[in-house]
Amino acid sequence: MDLLDTLTAKGLRGEVPTREEALAVLATTDDELLDVVAAAGKVRRRWFGRRVKLNYLVNLKSGLCPEDCSYCSQRLGSKAEILKYTWLKPDQAADAARAGVAGGAKRVCLVASGRGPTDRDIDRVTDTMAAIKEADPAVEICVCLGLLSDNQAERLKAAGADAYNHNLNTSENTYGQITKTHTYADRVDTVQKAHGAGLSACSGLIAGMGESDEDLVDVVFALRELGSDSVPVNFLIPFEGTPLAKEWNLTPQRCLRILAMVRFVNPDTEVRIAGGREVHLRSMQPLGLHIANSIFLGDYLTSEGQAGQADLDMIKDAGFEVEGAGEATLPRHRADLAEAAAAAHAGGSCGTAASACGSGGGCGPCGGHAHAPDASASEASAAQEVQEAQEDAGDELRSDLVKVRRRGAGTELAPNA
Ligand code: SF4
């Protein structure tokens, strides 16, 4: 197949395909699927060998968010019966992180619900990172706290954070249909602030929210242009009690095509299968490892994943190996770009070869955050939206596939790692 030969050749050279080629991957048939996976697998092995990077999520603060992201079980007006708790103490977070690292995770992802951190929140996360690094100085820490204000990325970097996660989630065109309390431009601004401060940028997408192929291709090219070092590919977990509860429109085959398209557009970038792996890929998960080089170990923020040991068994059975703490994730040329960005920031200059600069230093557009709408009006409209979605969803709700997290951080039960 000419398309796959072309994409493989480009991927092996680290070149990005055309938009039309990326769209063509999404349009391939089920008969062509194994050829698509094999082609993406060659590109994956060229840059990442057979290594699988394990990442471990610690939800520092769960639920009660004032934002209205339609896909999120922690959103304003969510009726999802998730765990709700405020900030974990540093030692509690460090305990949870330790379990993930003991299970093989190389990176710990510290996440808190909310629009964005206060300066006090940055202090809390600073203390938490110190507690984690005291126990294991080699662990990578990625922080995900929402929209950043000026100088917060710099403070996180100085406190020892390695990366900052902020997903673009969907295309600029459709962003307004998914979230009304902040904008796509706000999200881009935060990714640029993180990158501009010398933090590795982790930014990805959510597939399965009713978007078109064009939307998926748009967001994946945007992530490439932003210079994201790791691209988490989430498959929507349609939580009962959220407006997208009825969006069950992904198949394992569709998920594999999406992963392959992301890999071809980001041949030398970490591609991570993120939330929804078990729910949507199901028994096809091992094929995803031939395309992506990174997954989360164990549970997600508000839902349970398969047992951590099942993740490790799957990696081994599929002929892959867990990436060790001493191994570099990114190929040398990509790591050099990240180091150059950090050095440029430390030296007071601005910009990287891979992305525009938008740090607070004045080199780029520094979009202000959208104003949050009146809280009580928003809450009423969010609740109505959820109610309507529930009524529409009827028997499309799949509570058998979506299991709310009841163990690990914020509970008395041991973490799944
Ligand atoms: S800002 Fe984050 S926690 Fe809040 S609703 Fe959006 S995705 Fe969920």
Coordinates of C-alpha atoms and ligand atoms in Angstrom, one line a residue:
M1 CA 0.0 0.0 0.0
D2 CA 1.6 3.2 -1.2
L3 CA 0.3 5.3 1.7
L4 CA 1.8 3.1 4.3
D5 CA 5.1 2.8 2.5
T6 CA 5.3 6.6 2.3
L7 CA 4.3 7.1 6.0
T8 CA 6.8 4.5 7.1
A9 CA 9.6 6.1 5.1
K10 CA 8.8 9.5 6.4
G11 CA 8.5 8.3 10.0
L12 CA 11.8 6.5 9.9
R13 CA 13.4 9.8 8.8
G14 CA 11.5 11.7 11.5
E15 CA 9.5 13.6 8.9
V16 CA 5.9 14.7 9.4
P17 CA 3.3 13.5 6.9
T18 CA 0.9 15.8 5.1
R19 CA -2.5 16.5 6.5
E20 CA -4.1 14.4 3.7
E21 CA -1.9 11.5 4.5
A22 CA -2.9 11.7 8.2
L23 CA -6.6 11.8 7.2
A24 CA -6.1 8.8 5.0
V25 CA -4.8 6.8 8.0
L26 CA -8.1 7.4 9.7
A27 CA -10.0 6.3 6.6
T28 CA -8.3 2.9 6.2
T29 CA -10.5 -0.2 6.4
D30 CA -10.5 -3.0 9.0
D31 CA -8.9 -5.2 6.3
E32 CA -5.9 -2.8 6.3
L33 CA -5.7 -2.4 10.0
L34 CA -2.9 -4.8 10.8
D35 CA -0.8 -3.3 8.0
V36 CA -1.4 0.2 9.5
V37 CA -0.3 -1.1 12.9
A38 CA 2.7 -2.8 11.4
A39 CA 3.8 0.4 9.6
A40 CA 3.3 2.6 12.7
G41 CA 5.2 -0.2 14.7
K42 CA 8.2 0.2 12.5
V43 CA 8.3 3.9 13.2
R44 CA 7.8 3.3 16.9
R45 CA 10.7 0.8 17.0
R46 CA 13.0 3.2 15.1
W47 CA 12.8 5.8 17.8
F48 CA 11.8 4.0 20.9
G49 CA 12.8 0.4 20.4
R50 CA 10.6 -2.0 22.4
R51 CA 10.6 0.1 25.5
V52 CA 7.3 1.1 27.3
K53 CA 7.5 4.0 29.6
L54 CA 5.2 3.7 32.7
N55 CA 3.6 6.8 34.2
Y56 CA 1.7 6.9 37.5
L57 CA -1.2 9.2 38.3
V58 CA -1.7 10.7 41.7
N59 CA -4.9 12.8 42.0
L60 CA -3.9 15.4 44.6
K61 CA -7.3 17.0 44.7
S62 CA -10.4 15.3 43.3
G63 CA -13.7 16.7 42.0
L64 CA -15.5 20.0 42.8
C65 CA -14.0 21.9 39.8
P66 CA -15.6 25.2 38.8
E67 CA -14.8 24.6 35.1
D68 CA -17.3 22.9 32.8
C69 CA -15.3 20.6 30.6
S70 CA -18.0 18.3 29.2
Y71 CA -15.9 15.1 29.2
C72 CA -14.8 15.4 32.8
S73 CA -16.3 13.6 35.8
Q74 CA -14.9 16.4 38.1
R75 CA -16.6 19.2 36.3
L76 CA -19.1 21.8 37.5
G77 CA -22.5 20.1 37.9
S78 CA -21.1 16.6 37.5
K79 CA -23.4 13.9 38.9
A80 CA -20.7 11.2 38.6
E81 CA -20.2 9.5 42.0
I82 CA -16.5 10.0 42.0
L83 CA -14.2 10.5 45.0
K84 CA -14.2 14.1 46.1
Y85 CA -11.4 15.4 48.4
T86 CA -9.2 18.4 48.8
W87 CA -5.4 18.6 48.7
L88 CA -3.6 15.4 49.8
K89 CA -0.8 16.2 52.3
P90 CA 2.7 15.8 50.9
D91 CA 3.4 12.5 52.8
Q92 CA 0.1 11.1 51.5
A93 CA 0.9 12.0 47.9
A94 CA 4.5 10.6 48.4
D95 CA 3.1 7.3 49.7
A96 CA 0.9 7.0 46.6
A97 CA 3.8 7.9 44.3
R98 CA 6.0 5.4 46.0
A99 CA 3.6 2.6 45.2
G100 CA 3.7 3.6 41.5
V101 CA 7.4 3.8 41.3
A102 CA 7.7 0.4 43.1
G103 CA 5.4 -1.0 40.4
G104 CA 7.8 0.2 37.6
A105 CA 6.7 3.8 36.9
K106 CA 9.4 6.1 35.8
R107 CA 7.2 9.2 35.9
V108 CA 4.7 10.4 38.5
C109 CA 2.0 12.7 37.4
L110 CA 0.7 15.0 40.1
V111 CA -2.8 16.3 39.1
A112 CA -5.2 18.6 40.8
S113 CA -8.7 19.5 39.7
G114 CA -9.5 23.2 39.2
R115 CA -9.2 26.1 36.8
G116 CA -5.6 26.8 37.8
P117 CA -3.3 26.9 40.9
T118 CA -3.0 29.7 43.4
D119 CA 0.4 30.6 44.5
R120 CA -0.4 28.7 47.8
D121 CA -1.2 25.7 45.6
I122 CA 2.2 26.0 44.0
D123 CA 3.7 25.9 47.5
R124 CA 1.8 22.7 48.3
V125 CA 3.0 21.0 45.2
T126 CA 6.5 22.2 45.9
D127 CA 6.4 20.5 49.2
T128 CA 4.9 17.3 47.7
M129 CA 7.6 17.2 45.0
A130 CA 10.3 17.5 47.7
A131 CA 8.7 14.6 49.6
I132 CA 8.6 12.4 46.5
K133 CA 12.1 13.3 45.4
E134 CA 13.5 12.7 48.9
A135 CA 12.3 9.1 48.7
D136 CA 13.4 8.6 45.1
P137 CA 15.6 11.4 43.5
A138 CA 15.5 9.8 40.0
V139 CA 11.7 9.8 39.6
E140 CA 10.4 12.2 36.9
I141 CA 7.6 14.5 38.0
C142 CA 5.0 15.9 35.7
V143 CA 2.6 18.4 37.2
C144 CA -0.9 19.1 36.0
L145 CA -2.7 22.0 37.8
G146 CA -4.7 23.7 35.0
L147 CA -4.1 27.1 33.6
L148 CA -0.9 28.8 34.7
S149 CA -0.5 32.4 35.6
D150 CA 2.8 34.3 35.0
N151 CA 5.8 32.9 36.8
Q152 CA 4.1 29.8 38.1
A153 CA 5.8 27.5 35.5
E154 CA 9.1 29.0 36.6
R155 CA 8.4 28.3 40.2
L156 CA 7.5 24.7 39.4
K157 CA 10.7 24.3 37.4
A158 CA 12.8 25.7 40.2
A159 CA 11.1 23.4 42.6
G160 CA 12.2 20.3 40.6
A161 CA 9.3 19.6 38.2
D162 CA 10.4 17.9 35.0
A163 CA 7.3 18.4 33.0
Y164 CA 3.9 20.1 32.9
N165 CA 0.8 18.5 31.4
H166 CA -2.0 20.5 29.9
N167 CA -3.9 18.9 27.0
L168 CA -5.3 20.7 24.1
N169 CA -8.0 18.0 24.0
T170 CA -9.6 18.8 20.7
S171 CA -9.4 21.1 17.7
E172 CA -9.6 24.9 18.0
N173 CA -12.8 24.8 15.9
T174 CA -14.7 22.5 18.3
Y175 CA -13.2 23.6 21.6
G176 CA -16.1 25.9 22.4
Q177 CA -18.6 23.0 22.1
I178 CA -16.7 21.1 24.8
T179 CA -15.9 23.8 27.3
K180 CA -17.3 27.2 27.9
T181 CA -15.4 28.4 30.9
H182 CA -12.0 28.8 29.2
T183 CA -10.8 28.8 25.6
Y184 CA -8.5 26.9 23.4
A185 CA -6.2 29.9 23.4
D186 CA -6.0 29.7 27.2
R187 CA -4.8 26.1 26.9
V188 CA -2.2 26.9 24.2
D189 CA -1.0 29.8 26.4
T190 CA -0.4 27.5 29.3
V191 CA 1.5 24.9 27.2
Q192 CA 3.7 27.7 25.9
K193 CA 4.2 29.1 29.4
A194 CA 5.4 25.6 30.6
H195 CA 7.6 25.1 27.6
G196 CA 9.0 28.6 27.9
A197 CA 10.0 27.9 31.5
G198 CA 12.1 25.0 30.4
L199 CA 9.5 22.3 31.5
S200 CA 9.0 19.4 29.2
A201 CA 5.6 19.9 27.6
C202 CA 3.1 17.1 27.9
S203 CA 0.0 17.8 25.9
G204 CA -2.5 15.6 24.2
L205 CA -6.0 14.9 23.1
I206 CA -9.2 13.2 23.9
A207 CA -10.8 11.1 21.1
G208 CA -14.4 10.0 21.0
M209 CA -16.2 13.3 21.9
G210 CA -18.1 13.4 18.6
E211 CA -15.3 15.1 16.7
S212 CA -14.6 14.7 13.0
D213 CA -11.5 13.2 11.5
E214 CA -10.4 16.7 10.5
D215 CA -10.7 17.8 14.1
L216 CA -8.5 14.9 15.2
V217 CA -5.9 15.7 12.6
D218 CA -6.0 19.5 13.5
V219 CA -5.3 18.9 17.1
V220 CA -2.5 16.4 16.5
F221 CA -0.8 18.8 14.1
A222 CA -1.3 21.6 16.6
L223 CA 0.4 19.5 19.3
R224 CA 3.4 18.8 16.9
E225 CA 3.7 22.5 16.2
L226 CA 3.6 23.4 20.0
G227 CA 6.6 21.1 20.5
S228 CA 4.9 18.7 22.9
D229 CA 7.4 16.1 24.1
S230 CA 4.8 13.7 25.1
V231 CA 1.3 13.3 23.6
P232 CA -1.2 11.5 25.8
V233 CA -4.0 10.0 23.7
N234 CA -7.1 9.7 25.8
F235 CA -10.2 7.8 24.6
L236 CA -13.3 9.4 26.2
I237 CA -14.5 7.6 29.3
P238 CA -18.2 8.5 29.1
F239 CA -19.0 8.9 32.7
E240 CA -22.5 8.6 33.9
G241 CA -23.5 12.0 35.2
T242 CA -21.6 14.1 32.6
P243 CA -22.9 15.6 29.4
L244 CA -20.9 13.1 27.2
A245 CA -22.2 10.0 29.0
K246 CA -23.9 8.8 25.7
E247 CA -20.8 9.2 23.5
W248 CA -20.0 5.6 23.0
N249 CA -18.7 5.9 19.4
L250 CA -15.2 4.4 19.5
T251 CA -14.3 0.9 18.5
P252 CA -10.9 -0.8 19.2
Q253 CA -10.1 -0.6 15.5
R254 CA -10.9 3.2 15.4
C255 CA -8.6 3.7 18.5
L256 CA -5.8 1.9 16.8
R257 CA -6.1 4.0 13.7
I258 CA -6.1 7.1 15.8
L259 CA -3.0 6.0 17.6
A260 CA -1.3 5.2 14.3
M261 CA -2.2 8.7 12.9
V262 CA -0.8 10.3 16.1
R263 CA 2.4 8.2 15.8
F264 CA 2.9 9.1 12.1
V265 CA 2.5 12.9 12.9
N266 CA 4.8 12.6 15.9
P267 CA 7.3 9.9 14.9
D268 CA 9.9 10.8 17.4
T269 CA 7.7 12.0 20.3
E270 CA 6.5 10.0 23.3
V271 CA 3.0 8.8 22.4
R272 CA 1.1 7.6 25.4
I273 CA -2.1 5.6 25.5
A274 CA -3.9 7.4 28.4
G275 CA -7.4 7.2 29.9
G276 CA -9.9 4.9 28.2
R277 CA -7.3 2.3 27.2
E278 CA -9.1 -0.6 28.9
V279 CA -12.6 0.7 28.2
H280 CA -12.1 1.1 24.4
L281 CA -9.2 -1.0 23.3
R282 CA -10.2 -3.8 25.6
S283 CA -8.6 -7.1 24.3
M284 CA -6.8 -5.1 21.6
Q285 CA -4.6 -3.3 24.1
P286 CA -1.4 -5.2 23.3
L287 CA -1.7 -4.0 19.6
G288 CA -1.6 -0.4 20.9
L289 CA 1.8 -1.1 22.4
H290 CA 3.2 -1.6 18.9
I291 CA 2.3 2.1 18.2
A292 CA 2.6 3.9 21.5
N293 CA 5.7 3.8 23.7
S294 CA 4.1 4.9 26.9
I295 CA 1.0 4.1 29.1
F296 CA -0.3 4.8 32.6
L297 CA 0.2 2.1 35.2
G298 CA -2.9 1.1 37.2
D299 CA -5.7 3.5 37.9
Y300 CA -6.7 6.9 36.4
L301 CA -7.7 10.0 38.2
T302 CA -11.3 9.1 38.9
S303 CA -11.7 5.6 37.3
E304 CA -10.1 2.3 37.8
G305 CA -7.7 0.8 35.2
Q306 CA -6.9 -2.9 35.0
A307 CA -4.6 -4.2 37.8
G308 CA -1.1 -2.9 37.7
Q309 CA 0.2 -6.4 37.5
A310 CA -2.0 -7.0 34.4
D311 CA -0.3 -4.0 32.7
L312 CA 3.1 -5.5 33.5
D313 CA 2.1 -8.9 32.2
M314 CA 0.7 -7.4 29.1
I315 CA 3.9 -5.6 28.3
K316 CA 6.0 -8.7 28.8
D317 CA 3.6 -11.0 26.9
A318 CA 3.5 -8.7 23.9
G319 CA 7.4 -8.8 23.8
F320 CA 8.0 -5.3 25.1
E321 CA 10.0 -4.2 28.2
V322 CA 9.5 -1.5 30.9
E323 CA 11.7 1.5 30.3
G324 CA 14.2 1.8 33.2
A325 CA 14.9 4.9 35.3
G326 CA 18.4 5.3 33.7
E327 CA 17.1 5.1 30.1
A328 CA 16.3 8.2 28.0
T329 CA 12.7 8.3 26.7
L330 CA 13.2 10.7 23.8
P331 CA 15.6 10.2 21.0
R332 CA 18.8 12.2 21.4
H333 CA 17.9 14.9 18.9
R334 CA 14.5 15.5 20.6
A335 CA 16.1 15.6 24.1
D336 CA 18.6 18.1 22.7
L337 CA 15.8 20.4 21.6
A338 CA 14.3 20.2 25.1
E339 CA 17.6 21.0 26.7
A340 CA 18.1 23.9 24.4
A341 CA 14.8 25.3 25.3
A342 CA 15.6 25.1 29.0
A343 CA 19.0 26.6 28.4
A344 CA 17.5 29.4 26.4
H345 CA 15.1 30.2 29.2
A346 CA 17.9 30.1 31.8
G347 CA 19.9 32.5 29.6
G348 CA 17.0 34.9 29.2
S349 CA 16.5 34.2 25.5
C350 CA 13.3 32.9 24.1
G351 CA 12.0 30.4 21.7
T352 CA 12.8 26.9 20.6
A353 CA 13.3 25.3 17.2
A354 CA 10.2 23.3 17.7
S355 CA 7.7 25.8 19.0
A356 CA 6.7 29.3 19.3
C357 CA 7.4 30.9 22.7
G358 CA 4.7 32.2 24.8
S359 CA 6.2 32.5 28.2
G360 CA 5.4 35.5 30.4
G361 CA 8.7 37.1 29.2
G362 CA 6.9 39.0 26.5
C363 CA 8.0 37.1 23.4
G364 CA 4.6 35.8 22.5
P365 CA 0.9 36.5 22.8
C366 CA 0.2 36.1 26.5
G367 CA -3.6 35.6 26.5
G368 CA -5.5 36.5 29.6
H369 CA -7.8 33.8 31.0
A370 CA -11.4 33.9 30.1
H371 CA -13.6 35.2 32.8
A372 CA -15.5 32.5 34.6
P373 CA -19.2 33.0 34.3
D374 CA -21.4 33.7 37.2
A375 CA -21.1 30.6 39.5
S376 CA -24.7 29.9 40.4
A377 CA -26.0 30.4 36.8
S378 CA -23.2 28.1 35.5
E379 CA -24.1 25.5 38.0
A380 CA -27.7 25.5 37.1
S381 CA -27.0 25.3 33.4
A382 CA -24.4 22.5 33.9
A383 CA -26.9 20.5 36.0
Q384 CA -29.5 20.9 33.3
E385 CA -27.0 19.8 30.6
V386 CA -26.2 16.7 32.6
Q387 CA -29.9 15.9 33.2
E388 CA -30.6 16.2 29.5
A389 CA -27.7 14.0 28.6
Q390 CA -28.8 11.3 31.1
E391 CA -32.3 11.3 29.6
D392 CA -30.9 11.0 26.1
A393 CA -28.4 8.4 27.0
G394 CA -31.0 5.8 28.2
D395 CA -29.5 2.3 27.9
E396 CA -26.3 3.7 26.1
L397 CA -24.8 4.1 29.6
R398 CA -22.1 1.4 30.1
S399 CA -21.5 1.3 33.8
D400 CA -20.1 -2.2 33.3
L401 CA -17.1 -0.7 31.5
V402 CA -16.6 2.4 33.6
K403 CA -15.6 1.7 37.1
V404 CA -15.2 4.7 39.5
R405 CA -12.0 4.7 41.4
R406 CA -12.4 3.7 45.0
R407 CA -8.8 2.8 46.0
G408 CA -5.5 4.6 46.2
A409 CA -5.1 8.4 46.7
G410 CA -7.8 9.8 48.9
T411 CA -8.9 6.5 50.3
E412 CA -7.8 4.0 53.0
L413 CA -7.2 1.3 50.4
A414 CA -3.8 0.5 48.8
P415 CA -3.1 2.1 45.4
N416 CA -3.3 -0.1 42.3
A417 CA 0.3 -0.3 41.1
Ligands
SF4_1 S1 -10.5 22.0 34.4 FE1 -9.7 19.9 34.7 S2 -10.7 19.1 36.5 FE2 -11.8 20.9 35.9 S3 -13.5 20.2 34.6 FE3 -11.8 20.7 33.2 S4 -10.6 18.8 32.9 FE4 -12.0 18.6 34.8

